[in-house]
XYZ file of N, CA and C in Angstrom:
252
model
N 1.824 9.159 -37.859
C 1.275 9.606 -36.610
C 0.749 8.454 -35.771
N 0.389 7.365 -36.396
C -0.172 6.259 -35.621
C 0.855 5.670 -34.670
N 2.141 5.748 -35.023
C 3.192 5.266 -34.127
C 3.244 6.076 -32.852
N 3.027 7.387 -32.958
C 3.048 8.260 -31.778
C 1.868 7.967 -30.867
N 0.699 7.761 -31.469
C -0.469 7.500 -30.631
C -0.323 6.157 -29.918
N 0.370 5.228 -30.552
C 0.599 3.935 -29.913
C 1.477 4.098 -28.673
N 2.521 4.907 -28.802
C 3.405 5.161 -27.657
C 2.642 5.900 -26.569
N 1.871 6.910 -26.973
C 1.081 7.686 -26.008
C 0.066 6.790 -25.312
N -0.568 5.945 -26.082
C -1.561 5.034 -25.510
C -0.912 4.084 -24.508
N 0.252 3.562 -24.851
C 0.954 2.656 -23.930
C 1.369 3.387 -22.659
N 1.837 4.627 -22.803
C 2.212 5.418 -21.625
C 0.997 5.687 -20.734
N -0.117 6.027 -21.364
C -1.344 6.262 -20.595
C -1.800 4.999 -19.877
N -1.746 3.877 -20.572
C -2.142 2.609 -19.955
C -1.225 2.252 -18.793
N 0.068 2.486 -18.976
C 1.025 2.196 -17.905
C 0.787 3.106 -16.702
N 0.527 4.382 -16.962
C 0.267 5.327 -15.872
C -1.016 4.964 -15.135
N -2.032 4.552 -15.884
C -3.291 4.135 -15.265
C -3.079 2.908 -14.396
N -2.367 1.932 -14.910
C -2.102 0.707 -14.144
C -1.299 1.017 -12.884
N -0.314 1.894 -13.009
C 0.501 2.265 -11.847
C -0.356 2.967 -10.798
N -1.197 3.887 -11.237
C -2.072 4.605 -10.310
C -3.040 3.677 -9.606
N -3.601 2.729 -10.338
C -4.522 1.770 -9.729
C -3.801 0.885 -8.730
N -2.582 0.503 -9.030
C -1.814 -0.331 -8.101
C -1.496 0.435 -6.824
N -1.154 1.707 -6.943
C -0.829 2.508 -5.768
C -2.064 2.818 -4.935
N -3.196 2.962 -5.576
C -4.428 3.296 -4.868
C -5.250 2.057 -4.560
N -4.664 0.901 -4.665
C -5.407 -0.338 -4.554
C -5.914 -0.700 -3.174
N -5.682 0.104 -2.156
C -6.128 -0.228 -0.808
C -7.644 -0.137 -0.719
N -8.235 -1.175 -0.184
C -9.674 -1.188 0.060
C -9.920 -0.699 1.483
N -10.598 0.415 1.613
C -10.895 0.940 2.940
C -12.093 0.204 3.529
N -12.063 -0.044 4.830
C -13.222 -0.680 5.452
C -14.380 0.310 5.496
N -15.603 -0.199 5.580
C -16.742 0.716 5.646
C -16.728 1.500 6.958
N -17.173 2.729 6.880
C -17.265 3.572 8.066
C -18.419 3.074 8.926
N -18.200 2.872 10.217
C -19.307 2.440 11.080
C -20.481 3.424 10.993
N -21.698 2.878 10.947
C -22.898 3.697 10.745
C -23.045 4.816 11.766
N -22.737 4.525 13.028
C -22.988 5.551 14.045
C -22.071 6.758 13.887
N -20.983 6.626 13.143
C -20.078 7.756 12.967
C -20.646 8.802 12.006
N -21.670 8.447 11.261
C -22.312 9.396 10.344
C -23.487 10.125 11.004
N -23.896 9.670 12.139
C -25.098 10.193 12.787
C -24.834 11.560 13.419
N -25.802 12.445 13.295
C -25.753 13.747 13.950
C -26.526 13.647 15.266
N -26.025 14.278 16.282
C -26.683 14.260 17.591
C -27.647 15.440 17.672
N -28.940 15.167 17.885
C -29.898 16.278 17.981
C -29.789 16.981 19.335
N -30.240 18.210 19.362
C -30.310 18.931 20.629
C -31.388 18.302 21.502
N -31.244 18.461 22.793
C -32.270 17.990 23.720
C -33.531 18.828 23.501
N -34.688 18.178 23.500
C -35.919 18.947 23.291
C -36.193 19.869 24.484
N -36.750 21.000 24.182
C -37.143 21.931 25.241
C -38.624 21.704 25.512
N -38.919 21.333 26.745
C -40.296 21.077 27.146
C -40.737 22.231 28.039
N -41.824 22.861 27.644
C -42.315 24.014 28.392
C -42.614 23.624 29.836
N -42.153 24.454 30.740
C -42.393 24.219 32.158
C -41.335 23.356 32.823
N -40.442 22.802 32.052
C -39.393 21.950 32.612
C -38.252 22.836 33.114
N -37.643 22.475 34.238
C -36.543 23.294 34.760
C -35.387 23.364 33.754
N -34.785 24.526 33.668
C -33.675 24.713 32.738
C -32.509 23.781 33.043
N -32.306 23.461 34.307
C -31.187 22.583 34.675
C -31.348 21.196 34.048
N -32.585 20.715 33.920
C -32.789 19.392 33.309
C -32.507 19.446 31.806
N -32.847 20.573 31.181
C -32.544 20.735 29.754
C -31.030 20.775 29.560
N -30.354 21.511 30.436
C -28.895 21.586 30.367
C -28.271 20.206 30.569
N -28.805 19.438 31.503
C -28.274 18.090 31.753
C -28.431 17.211 30.510
N -29.584 17.301 29.840
C -29.796 16.495 28.621
C -28.880 16.962 27.489
N -28.657 18.271 27.396
C -27.723 18.793 26.385
C -26.317 18.254 26.632
N -25.920 18.206 27.897
C -24.586 17.693 28.224
C -24.487 16.204 27.880
N -25.554 15.451 28.098
C -25.553 14.033 27.722
C -25.407 13.892 26.208
N -26.118 14.748 25.472
C -26.013 14.711 24.006
C -24.596 15.069 23.566
N -23.993 16.047 24.235
C -22.618 16.423 23.909
C -21.657 15.277 24.213
N -21.878 14.584 25.317
C -21.040 13.424 25.646
C -21.147 12.349 24.563
N -22.357 12.097 24.066
C -22.531 11.106 22.994
C -21.814 11.555 21.728
N -21.951 12.844 21.387
C -21.291 13.368 20.184
C -19.772 13.294 20.323
N -19.259 13.630 21.499
C -17.811 13.555 21.715
C -17.318 12.114 21.645
N -18.095 11.176 22.168
C -17.728 9.766 22.074
C -17.677 9.299 20.629
N -18.647 9.743 19.840
C -18.681 9.380 18.420
C -17.477 9.978 17.696
N -17.136 11.212 18.026
C -15.973 11.851 17.410
C -14.706 11.091 17.776
N -14.604 10.640 19.008
C -13.422 9.880 19.436
C -13.332 8.551 18.683
N -14.478 7.884 18.487
C -14.473 6.630 17.724
C -14.056 6.883 16.275
N -14.436 8.035 15.724
C -14.024 8.387 14.365
C -12.510 8.522 14.283
N -11.927 9.210 15.255
C -10.471 9.386 15.290
C -9.780 8.033 15.411
N -10.280 7.180 16.298
C -9.675 5.856 16.484
C -9.795 5.021 15.213
N -10.938 5.105 14.539
C -11.160 4.383 13.289
C -10.137 4.831 12.244
N -9.970 6.138 12.105
C -9.027 6.683 11.131
C -7.592 6.298 11.485
N -7.240 6.411 12.767
C -5.884 6.040 13.198
C -5.596 4.572 12.908
N -6.600 3.718 13.119
C -6.435 2.291 12.843
C -6.192 2.053 11.353
N -6.924 2.764 10.512
C -6.725 2.624 9.065
C -5.314 3.056 8.689
N -4.857 4.168 9.248
C -3.502 4.636 8.947
C -2.463 3.600 9.355
N -2.645 2.981 10.507
C -1.685 1.969 10.966
C -1.681 0.772 10.026
N -2.891 0.331 9.630
C -2.970 -0.855 8.779
C -2.432 -0.596 7.382
N -2.622 0.606 6.874
C -2.154 0.913 5.522
C -0.731 1.443 5.520
N -0.242 1.786 6.683
C 1.078 2.408 6.747
C 0.947 3.834 6.266
N 1.024 4.773 7.161
C 0.832 6.187 6.814
C 1.734 6.554 5.648
N 1.145 7.170 4.656
C 1.877 7.528 3.433
C 2.291 8.960 3.487
């Protein structure tokens, strides 16, 4: 039986080495701002609703910009690694 385990062990080692070689791409770190959540604009009592809406829209613009940078970051990684 030891002969069989030797063959099995060699096959496992070969499969592990092959998998590591195929997965060997080092991904760059994700930019910090792409992990950030955008908070809602604070509601201040007595403040006109239009100003709150304007601040919410600014927050949405920041969130959309961050989402766009995430897409560009991912697309760049795909180009550099060659889409698989």
